[in-house]
Coordinates of C-alpha atoms and ligand atoms in Angstrom, one line a residue:
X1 CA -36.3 53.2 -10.3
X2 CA -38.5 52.0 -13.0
X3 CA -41.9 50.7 -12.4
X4 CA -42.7 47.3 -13.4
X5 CA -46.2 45.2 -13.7
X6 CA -45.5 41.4 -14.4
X7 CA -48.1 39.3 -14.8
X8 CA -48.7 35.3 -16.1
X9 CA -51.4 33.6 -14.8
X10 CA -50.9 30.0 -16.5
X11 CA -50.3 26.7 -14.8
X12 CA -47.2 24.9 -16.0
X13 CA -46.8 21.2 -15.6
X14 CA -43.6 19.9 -16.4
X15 CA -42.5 15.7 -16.7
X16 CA -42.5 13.0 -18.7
X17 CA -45.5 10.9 -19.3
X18 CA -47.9 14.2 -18.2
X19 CA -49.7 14.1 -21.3
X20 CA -51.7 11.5 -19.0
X21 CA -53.1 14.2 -17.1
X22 CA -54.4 16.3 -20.4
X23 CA -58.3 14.9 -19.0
X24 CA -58.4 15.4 -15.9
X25 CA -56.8 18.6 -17.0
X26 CA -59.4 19.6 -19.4
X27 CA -62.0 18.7 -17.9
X28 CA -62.1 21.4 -15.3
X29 CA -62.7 23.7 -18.1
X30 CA -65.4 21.6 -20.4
X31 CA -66.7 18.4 -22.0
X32 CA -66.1 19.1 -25.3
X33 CA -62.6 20.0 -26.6
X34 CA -61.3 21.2 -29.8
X35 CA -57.8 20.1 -30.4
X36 CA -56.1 22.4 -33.0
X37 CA -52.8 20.9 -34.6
X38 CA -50.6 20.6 -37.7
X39 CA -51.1 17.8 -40.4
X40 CA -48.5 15.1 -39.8
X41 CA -45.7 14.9 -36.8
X42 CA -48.8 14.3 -33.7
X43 CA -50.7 11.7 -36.1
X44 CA -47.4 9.9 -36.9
X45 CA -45.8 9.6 -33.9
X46 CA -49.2 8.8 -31.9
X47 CA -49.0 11.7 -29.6
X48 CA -52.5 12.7 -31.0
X49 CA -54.2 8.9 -31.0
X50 CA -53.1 9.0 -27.2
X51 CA -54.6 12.3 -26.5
X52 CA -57.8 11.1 -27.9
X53 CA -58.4 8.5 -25.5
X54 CA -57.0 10.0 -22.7
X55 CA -59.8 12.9 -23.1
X56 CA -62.4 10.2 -23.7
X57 CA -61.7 8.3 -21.0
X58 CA -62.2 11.1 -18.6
X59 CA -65.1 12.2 -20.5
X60 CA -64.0 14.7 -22.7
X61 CA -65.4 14.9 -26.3
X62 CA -62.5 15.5 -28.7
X63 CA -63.2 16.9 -31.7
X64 CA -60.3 17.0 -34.0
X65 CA -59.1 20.3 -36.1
X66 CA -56.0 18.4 -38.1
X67 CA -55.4 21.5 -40.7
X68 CA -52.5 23.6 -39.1
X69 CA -49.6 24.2 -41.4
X70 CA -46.2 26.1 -39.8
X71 CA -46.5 29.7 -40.3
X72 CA -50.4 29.2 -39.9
X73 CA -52.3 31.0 -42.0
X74 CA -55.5 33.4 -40.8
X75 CA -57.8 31.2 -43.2
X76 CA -56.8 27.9 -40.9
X77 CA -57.8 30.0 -37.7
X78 CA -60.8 31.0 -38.8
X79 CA -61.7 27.5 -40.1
X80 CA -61.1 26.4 -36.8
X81 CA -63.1 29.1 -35.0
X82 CA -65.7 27.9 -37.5
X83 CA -66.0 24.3 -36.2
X84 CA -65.2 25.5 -32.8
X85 CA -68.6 27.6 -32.6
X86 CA -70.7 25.4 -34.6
X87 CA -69.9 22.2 -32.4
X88 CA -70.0 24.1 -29.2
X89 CA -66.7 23.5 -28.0
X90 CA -66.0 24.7 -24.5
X91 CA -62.3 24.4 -24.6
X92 CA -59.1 24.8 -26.9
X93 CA -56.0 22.7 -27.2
X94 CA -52.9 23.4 -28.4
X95 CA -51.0 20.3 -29.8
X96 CA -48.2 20.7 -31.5
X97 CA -45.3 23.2 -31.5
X98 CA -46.2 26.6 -31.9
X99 CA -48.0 27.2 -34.9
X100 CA -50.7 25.0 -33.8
X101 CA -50.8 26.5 -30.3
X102 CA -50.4 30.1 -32.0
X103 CA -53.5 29.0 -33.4
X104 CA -55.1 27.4 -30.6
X105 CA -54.8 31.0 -28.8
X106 CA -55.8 33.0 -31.8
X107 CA -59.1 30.6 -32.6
X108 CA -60.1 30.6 -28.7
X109 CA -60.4 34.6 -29.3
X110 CA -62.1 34.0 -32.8
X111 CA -64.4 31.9 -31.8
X112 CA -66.0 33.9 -29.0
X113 CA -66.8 36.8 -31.4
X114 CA -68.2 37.2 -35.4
X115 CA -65.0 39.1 -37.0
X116 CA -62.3 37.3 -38.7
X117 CA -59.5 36.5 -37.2
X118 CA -57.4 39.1 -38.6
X119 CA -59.7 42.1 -37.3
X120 CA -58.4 41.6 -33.6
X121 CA -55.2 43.4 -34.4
X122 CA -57.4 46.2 -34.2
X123 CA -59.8 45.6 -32.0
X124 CA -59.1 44.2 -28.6
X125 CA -60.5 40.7 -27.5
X126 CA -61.8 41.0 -24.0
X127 CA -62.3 37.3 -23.8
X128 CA -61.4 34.3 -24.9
X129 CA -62.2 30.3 -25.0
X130 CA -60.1 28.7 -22.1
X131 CA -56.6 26.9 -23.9
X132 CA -54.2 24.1 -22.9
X133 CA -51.5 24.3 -24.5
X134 CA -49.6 20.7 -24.9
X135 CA -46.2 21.6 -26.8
X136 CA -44.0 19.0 -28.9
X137 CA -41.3 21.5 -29.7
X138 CA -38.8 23.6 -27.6
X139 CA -39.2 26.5 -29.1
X140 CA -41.2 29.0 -29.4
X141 CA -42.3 29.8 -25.9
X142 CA -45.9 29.6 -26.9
X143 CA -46.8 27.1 -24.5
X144 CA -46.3 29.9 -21.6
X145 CA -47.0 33.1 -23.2
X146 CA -49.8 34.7 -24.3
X147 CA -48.2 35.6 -28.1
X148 CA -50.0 34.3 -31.4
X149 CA -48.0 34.4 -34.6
X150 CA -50.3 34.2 -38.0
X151 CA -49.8 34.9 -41.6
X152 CA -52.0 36.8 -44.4
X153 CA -51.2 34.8 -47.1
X154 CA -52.6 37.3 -49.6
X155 CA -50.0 39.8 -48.1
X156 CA -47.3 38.2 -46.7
X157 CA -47.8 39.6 -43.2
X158 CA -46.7 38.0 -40.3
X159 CA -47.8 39.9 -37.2
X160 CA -47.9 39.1 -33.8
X161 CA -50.6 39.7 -31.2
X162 CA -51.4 39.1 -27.8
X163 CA -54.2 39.9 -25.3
X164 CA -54.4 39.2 -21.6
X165 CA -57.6 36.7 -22.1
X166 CA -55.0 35.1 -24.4
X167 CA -53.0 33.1 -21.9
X168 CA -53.4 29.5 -21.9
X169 CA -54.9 27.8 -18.9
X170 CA -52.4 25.8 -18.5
X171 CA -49.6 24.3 -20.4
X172 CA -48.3 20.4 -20.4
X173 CA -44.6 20.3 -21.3
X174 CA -44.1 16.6 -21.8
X175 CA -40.8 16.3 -22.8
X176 CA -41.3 12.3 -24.3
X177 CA -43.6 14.3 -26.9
X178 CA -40.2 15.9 -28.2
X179 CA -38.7 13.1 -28.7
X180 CA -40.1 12.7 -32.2
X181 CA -38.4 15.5 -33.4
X182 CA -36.1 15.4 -36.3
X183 CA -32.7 17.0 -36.3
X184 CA -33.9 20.1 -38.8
X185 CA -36.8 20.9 -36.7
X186 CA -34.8 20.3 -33.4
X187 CA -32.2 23.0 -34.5
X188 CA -34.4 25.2 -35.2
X189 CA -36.4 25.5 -32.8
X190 CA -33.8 24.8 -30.2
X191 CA -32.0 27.9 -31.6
X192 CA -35.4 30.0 -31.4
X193 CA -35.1 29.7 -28.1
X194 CA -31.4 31.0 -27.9
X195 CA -32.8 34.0 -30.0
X196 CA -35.7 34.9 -27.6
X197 CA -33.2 34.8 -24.2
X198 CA -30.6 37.0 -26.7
X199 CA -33.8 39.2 -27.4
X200 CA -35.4 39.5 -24.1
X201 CA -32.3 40.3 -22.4
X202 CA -30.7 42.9 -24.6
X203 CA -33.5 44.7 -25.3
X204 CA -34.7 48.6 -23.9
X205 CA -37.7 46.3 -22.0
X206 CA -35.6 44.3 -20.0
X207 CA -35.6 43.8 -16.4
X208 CA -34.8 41.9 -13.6
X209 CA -37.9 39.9 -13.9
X210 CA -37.2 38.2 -17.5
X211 CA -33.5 38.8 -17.2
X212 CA -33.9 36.0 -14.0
X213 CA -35.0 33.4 -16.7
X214 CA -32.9 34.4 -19.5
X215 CA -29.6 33.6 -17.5
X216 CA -30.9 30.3 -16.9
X217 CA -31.6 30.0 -20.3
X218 CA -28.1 30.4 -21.7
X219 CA -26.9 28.0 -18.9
X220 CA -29.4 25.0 -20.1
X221 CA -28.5 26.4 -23.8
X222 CA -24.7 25.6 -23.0
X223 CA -25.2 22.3 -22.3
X224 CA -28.5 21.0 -23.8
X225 CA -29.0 22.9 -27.4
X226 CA -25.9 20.9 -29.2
X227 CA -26.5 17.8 -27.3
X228 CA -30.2 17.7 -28.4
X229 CA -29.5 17.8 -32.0
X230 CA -26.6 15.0 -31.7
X231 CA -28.5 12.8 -29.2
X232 CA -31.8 12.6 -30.3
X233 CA -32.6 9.6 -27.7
X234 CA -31.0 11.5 -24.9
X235 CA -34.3 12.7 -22.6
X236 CA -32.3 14.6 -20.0
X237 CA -31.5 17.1 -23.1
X238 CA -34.8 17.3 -24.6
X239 CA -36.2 17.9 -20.6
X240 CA -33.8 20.7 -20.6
X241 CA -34.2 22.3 -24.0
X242 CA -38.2 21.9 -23.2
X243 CA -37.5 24.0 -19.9
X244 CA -35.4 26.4 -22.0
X245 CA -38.3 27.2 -24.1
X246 CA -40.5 27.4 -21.4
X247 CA -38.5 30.4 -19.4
X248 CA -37.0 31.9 -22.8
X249 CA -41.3 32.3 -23.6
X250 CA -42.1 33.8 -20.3
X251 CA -39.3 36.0 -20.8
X252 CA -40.3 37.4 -24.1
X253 CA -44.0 37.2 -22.6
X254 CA -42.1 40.0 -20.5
X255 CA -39.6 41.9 -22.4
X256 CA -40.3 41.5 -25.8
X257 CA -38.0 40.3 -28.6
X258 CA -36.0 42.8 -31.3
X259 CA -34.8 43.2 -34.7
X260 CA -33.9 39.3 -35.6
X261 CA -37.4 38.3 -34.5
X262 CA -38.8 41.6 -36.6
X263 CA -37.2 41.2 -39.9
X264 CA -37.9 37.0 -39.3
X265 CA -41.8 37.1 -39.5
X266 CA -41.4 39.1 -42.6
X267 CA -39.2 36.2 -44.2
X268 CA -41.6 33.5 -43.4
X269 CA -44.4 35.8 -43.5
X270 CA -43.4 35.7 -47.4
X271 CA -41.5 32.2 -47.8
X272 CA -43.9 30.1 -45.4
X273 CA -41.9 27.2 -46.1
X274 CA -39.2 28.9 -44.4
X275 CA -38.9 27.4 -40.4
X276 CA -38.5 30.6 -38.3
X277 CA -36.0 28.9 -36.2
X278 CA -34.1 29.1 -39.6
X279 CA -34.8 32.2 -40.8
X280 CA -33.6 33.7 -37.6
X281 CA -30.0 31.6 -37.9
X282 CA -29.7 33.8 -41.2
X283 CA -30.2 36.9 -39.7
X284 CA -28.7 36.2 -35.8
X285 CA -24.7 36.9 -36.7
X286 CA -24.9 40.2 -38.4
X287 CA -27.5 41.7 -35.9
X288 CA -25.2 40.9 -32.9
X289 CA -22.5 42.7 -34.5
X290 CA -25.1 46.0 -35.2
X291 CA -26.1 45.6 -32.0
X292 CA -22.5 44.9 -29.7
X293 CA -21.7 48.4 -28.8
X294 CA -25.1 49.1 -27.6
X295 CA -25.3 46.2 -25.1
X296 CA -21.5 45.1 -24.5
X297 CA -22.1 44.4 -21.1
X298 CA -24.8 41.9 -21.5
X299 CA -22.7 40.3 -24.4
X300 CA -20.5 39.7 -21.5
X301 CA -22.6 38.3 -19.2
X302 CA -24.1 36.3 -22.0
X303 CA -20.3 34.9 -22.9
X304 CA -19.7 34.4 -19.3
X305 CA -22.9 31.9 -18.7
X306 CA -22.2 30.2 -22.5
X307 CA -18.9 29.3 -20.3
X308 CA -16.8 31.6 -21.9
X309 CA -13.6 32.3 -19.9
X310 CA -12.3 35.8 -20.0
X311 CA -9.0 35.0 -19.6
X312 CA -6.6 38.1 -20.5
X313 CA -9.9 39.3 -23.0
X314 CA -10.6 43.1 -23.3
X315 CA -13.9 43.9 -22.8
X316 CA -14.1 44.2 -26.8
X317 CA -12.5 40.8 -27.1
X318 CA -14.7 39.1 -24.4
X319 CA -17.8 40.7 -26.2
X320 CA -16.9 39.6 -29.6
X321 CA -16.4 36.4 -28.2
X322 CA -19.7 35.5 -27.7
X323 CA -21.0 36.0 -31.3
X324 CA -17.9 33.3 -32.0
X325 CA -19.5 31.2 -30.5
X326 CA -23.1 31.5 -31.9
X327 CA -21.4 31.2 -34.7
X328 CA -20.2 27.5 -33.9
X329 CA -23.6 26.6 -32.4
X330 CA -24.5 27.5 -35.3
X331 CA -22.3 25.1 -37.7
X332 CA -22.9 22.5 -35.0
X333 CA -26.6 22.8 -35.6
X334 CA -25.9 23.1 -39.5
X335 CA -27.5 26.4 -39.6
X336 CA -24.6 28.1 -41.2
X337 CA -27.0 29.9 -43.6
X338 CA -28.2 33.0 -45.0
X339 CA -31.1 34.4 -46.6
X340 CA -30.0 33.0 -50.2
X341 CA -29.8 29.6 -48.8
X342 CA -33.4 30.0 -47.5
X343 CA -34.6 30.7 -51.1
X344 CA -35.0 34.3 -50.3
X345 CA -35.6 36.2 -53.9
X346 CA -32.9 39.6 -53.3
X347 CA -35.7 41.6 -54.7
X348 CA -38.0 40.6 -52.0
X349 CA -35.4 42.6 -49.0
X350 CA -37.1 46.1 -49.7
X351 CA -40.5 44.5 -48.7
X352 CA -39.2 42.6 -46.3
X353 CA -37.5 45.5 -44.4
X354 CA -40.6 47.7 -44.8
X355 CA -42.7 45.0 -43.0
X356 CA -40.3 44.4 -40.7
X357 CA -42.0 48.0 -39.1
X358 CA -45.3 48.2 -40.4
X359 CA -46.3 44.6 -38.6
X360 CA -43.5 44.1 -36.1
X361 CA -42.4 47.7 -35.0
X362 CA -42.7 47.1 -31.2
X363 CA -39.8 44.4 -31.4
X364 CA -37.7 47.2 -33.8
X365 CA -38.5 49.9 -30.7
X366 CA -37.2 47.0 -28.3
X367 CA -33.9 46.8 -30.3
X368 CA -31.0 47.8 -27.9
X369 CA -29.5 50.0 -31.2
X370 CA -31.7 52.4 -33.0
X371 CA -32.5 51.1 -36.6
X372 CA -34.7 52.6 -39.6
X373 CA -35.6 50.8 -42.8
X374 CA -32.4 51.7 -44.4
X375 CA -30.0 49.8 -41.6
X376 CA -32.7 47.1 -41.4
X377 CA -32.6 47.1 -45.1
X378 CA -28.5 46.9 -44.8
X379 CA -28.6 43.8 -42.1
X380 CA -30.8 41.8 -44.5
X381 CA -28.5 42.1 -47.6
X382 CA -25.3 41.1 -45.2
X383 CA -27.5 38.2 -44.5
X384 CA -27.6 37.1 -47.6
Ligands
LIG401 O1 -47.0 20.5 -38.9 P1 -46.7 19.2 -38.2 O2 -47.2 18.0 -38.9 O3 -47.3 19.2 -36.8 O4 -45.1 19.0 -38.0 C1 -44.3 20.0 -37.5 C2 -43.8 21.0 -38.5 O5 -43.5 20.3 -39.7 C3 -43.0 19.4 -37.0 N1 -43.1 18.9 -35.6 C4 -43.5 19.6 -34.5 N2 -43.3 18.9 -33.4 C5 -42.8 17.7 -33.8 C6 -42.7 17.7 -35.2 N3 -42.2 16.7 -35.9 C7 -41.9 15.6 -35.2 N4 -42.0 15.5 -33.8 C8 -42.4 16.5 -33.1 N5 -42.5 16.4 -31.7 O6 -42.1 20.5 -37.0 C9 -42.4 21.4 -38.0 C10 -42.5 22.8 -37.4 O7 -43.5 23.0 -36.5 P2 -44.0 24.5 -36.0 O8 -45.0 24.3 -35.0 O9 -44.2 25.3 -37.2 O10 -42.6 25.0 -35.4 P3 -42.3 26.0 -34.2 O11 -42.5 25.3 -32.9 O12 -40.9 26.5 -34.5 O13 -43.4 27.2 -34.3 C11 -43.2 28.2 -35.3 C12 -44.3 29.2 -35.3 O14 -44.4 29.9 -34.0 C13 -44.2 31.3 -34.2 C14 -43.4 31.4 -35.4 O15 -43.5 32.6 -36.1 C15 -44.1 30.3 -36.3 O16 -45.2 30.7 -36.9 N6 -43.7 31.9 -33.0 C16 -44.4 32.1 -31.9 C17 -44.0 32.7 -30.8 C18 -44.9 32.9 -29.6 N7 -46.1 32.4 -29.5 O17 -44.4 33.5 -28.6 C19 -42.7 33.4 -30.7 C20 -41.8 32.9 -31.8 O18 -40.8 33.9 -31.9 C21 -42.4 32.6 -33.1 O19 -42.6 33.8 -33.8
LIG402 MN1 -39.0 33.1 -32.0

């Protein structure tokens, strides 16, 4: 018997309309609130305007940080962390998906100390500004976990980190705020979350715990992750994908993610104008098939909660059955892609395999089949 500490400390509120209770939420924490998000999608579709007055009118100062590109950079964060110490703000939110909430995490832990943002992969944060995470994707997860995702833009290096004073507070999953999506950022994200569930319970970390919320996953994926996309309007899907997202993150915020998620952040690490939820369709197909004999019997249970009947199937068969069908989520989702189609340069796949270990060898440990940089290196050029 193994021995297991699981631990997540934040406050979810799930509905629509619950962006009303972001001050009354806040509040408890501070008067003053930096909001961290991205540049356009909040401003256009109002979500950001309403959040605004809703702080104000329950006494909240918002002070706006409106600089967050995707793939967020560590010059953003510490931009933010700038403003956020010089104006005294008591409290982080998140708006956005999850670069700006990546950032919200990373620039509550900046903010609180006097090295840049880059130096607490090294050293441990012990604390943290309080976060509220309010997500507009479905997605990453980042809304639940503790995880922030940032890129060195001189380098190309997309690490992750996460610290225990990293959790958000709490986390509003408003599902109307999704509603604004459009189809290319749906799919993406939407298969993101497919990915983390695949991840988290395939991997060597897995356990009863996140394997709990990855089987709901697949079963809200079978029905929601297609309908999404083709039914923008349709609020019962974006609900479900939004609740997707939500388990998928606190599985990972348990078991970890592998080898698609490690040789990802190194794609958009390099090509930030590369969605992750995209670069990961490139490189899902041909790391199931590496990793299939390793984990057959979770591909099965996988297959058999996508709805897959076994029917007559040998266990190979039934197995094999299930990366069919990623495969036509995938062309459902018009993510058929590879690497190529992602502007990917070929001569760019030995530094992308070497990074795939120096900033994300934890998820290359988690892999359920053992891979070096030479197999890494393999997968990439089949993903081509
Ligand atoms: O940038 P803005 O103007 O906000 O627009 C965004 C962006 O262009 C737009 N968008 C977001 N919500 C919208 C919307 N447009 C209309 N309506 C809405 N409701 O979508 C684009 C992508 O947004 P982004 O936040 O970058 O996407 P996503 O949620 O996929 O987050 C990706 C980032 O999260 C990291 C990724 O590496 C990447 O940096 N990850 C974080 C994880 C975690 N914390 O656990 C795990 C993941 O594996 C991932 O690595
Ligand atoms: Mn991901």
């Amino acid at each position: 018997m193994e021995n297991l500490n699981i631990y997540n400390p934040v406050k979810i509120h799930f509905g629509g309309g619950l962006i009303g209770e972001a001050g009354k939420i806040a509040k408890k924490y501070s008067d003053t609130a930096l909001i961290v998000t991205g540049k356009n999608s909040m401003q256009k579709s109002g979500t950001l305007g309403k959040l605004v007055k809703i702080l104000k009118d329950a006494g909240v100062a918002p002070i706006i940080f409106d600089g967050i590109t995707p793939n967020p950079t560590i010059n953003e964060i510490d931009s933010a962390a700038g403003i956020a110490k010089e104006k005294k703000a008591g409290l982080i939110i998140g708006l956005g998906g999850g670069s700006p909430l990546d950032s919200a995490k990373a620039v509550a832990v900046a903010a609180k100390g006097n090295i840049p943002v880059w130096s607490y992969l090294k050293t441990p944060a012990e604390e943290a500004l309080p976060v509220i995470t309010i997500v507009s994707t479905s997605g990453t997860g980042s809304e639940v976990n503790r995880y922030s995702v940032m890129t060195n833009p001189e380098t190309g290096e997309k690490p992750g980190f996460g610290y225990e004073c990293m959790y958000p507070k709490e986390a509003i999953i408003d599902p109307e705020i999704m509603l604004s999506m459009p189809p290319y950022v749906t799919a993406a994200t939407g298969f993101d979350v497919f990915v983390h569930a695949f991840e988290a319970f395939t991997g060597k970390a897995k356990n009863a715990f996140s394997s709990a919320y990855c089987m709901q996953v697949f079963y809200l994926l079978k029905d929601n992750l297609v309908k999404a996309y083709d039914e923008p309007d349709n609020i019962e899907a974006r609900g479900n994908m939004a609740l997707a997202s939500a388990l998928a993150g606190l599985a990972i915020d348990i078991s970890g993610v592998g080898i698609i998620h490690a040789m990802e952040h190194p794609v958009s690490g390099n090509y930030p104008n590369v969605a992750h939820g995209a670069g990961l369709a490139a490189l899902t197909i041909e790391s199931m098939k590496y990793n299939l004999e390793s984990c057959k019997r979770d591909f099965m249970l996988i297959a058999h909660h996508f709805g897959i009947k076994r029917a007559g199937k040998s266990e190979d068969e039934y197995a094999a059955a299930l990366i069919e069908k990623i495969q036509g989520i995938l062309a459902a989702l018009n993510l058929n892609i590879g690497l190529k189609d992602l502007g990917v340069e070929k001569s760019k796949l030995a530094k992308i395999a070497g990074e795939a270990f120096t900033t994300m060898g934890f998820a290359v440990q988690n892999n359920p089949a053992e891979a070096g940089e030479k197999e890494v290196l393999k997968l990439l050029e089949a993903s081509y």
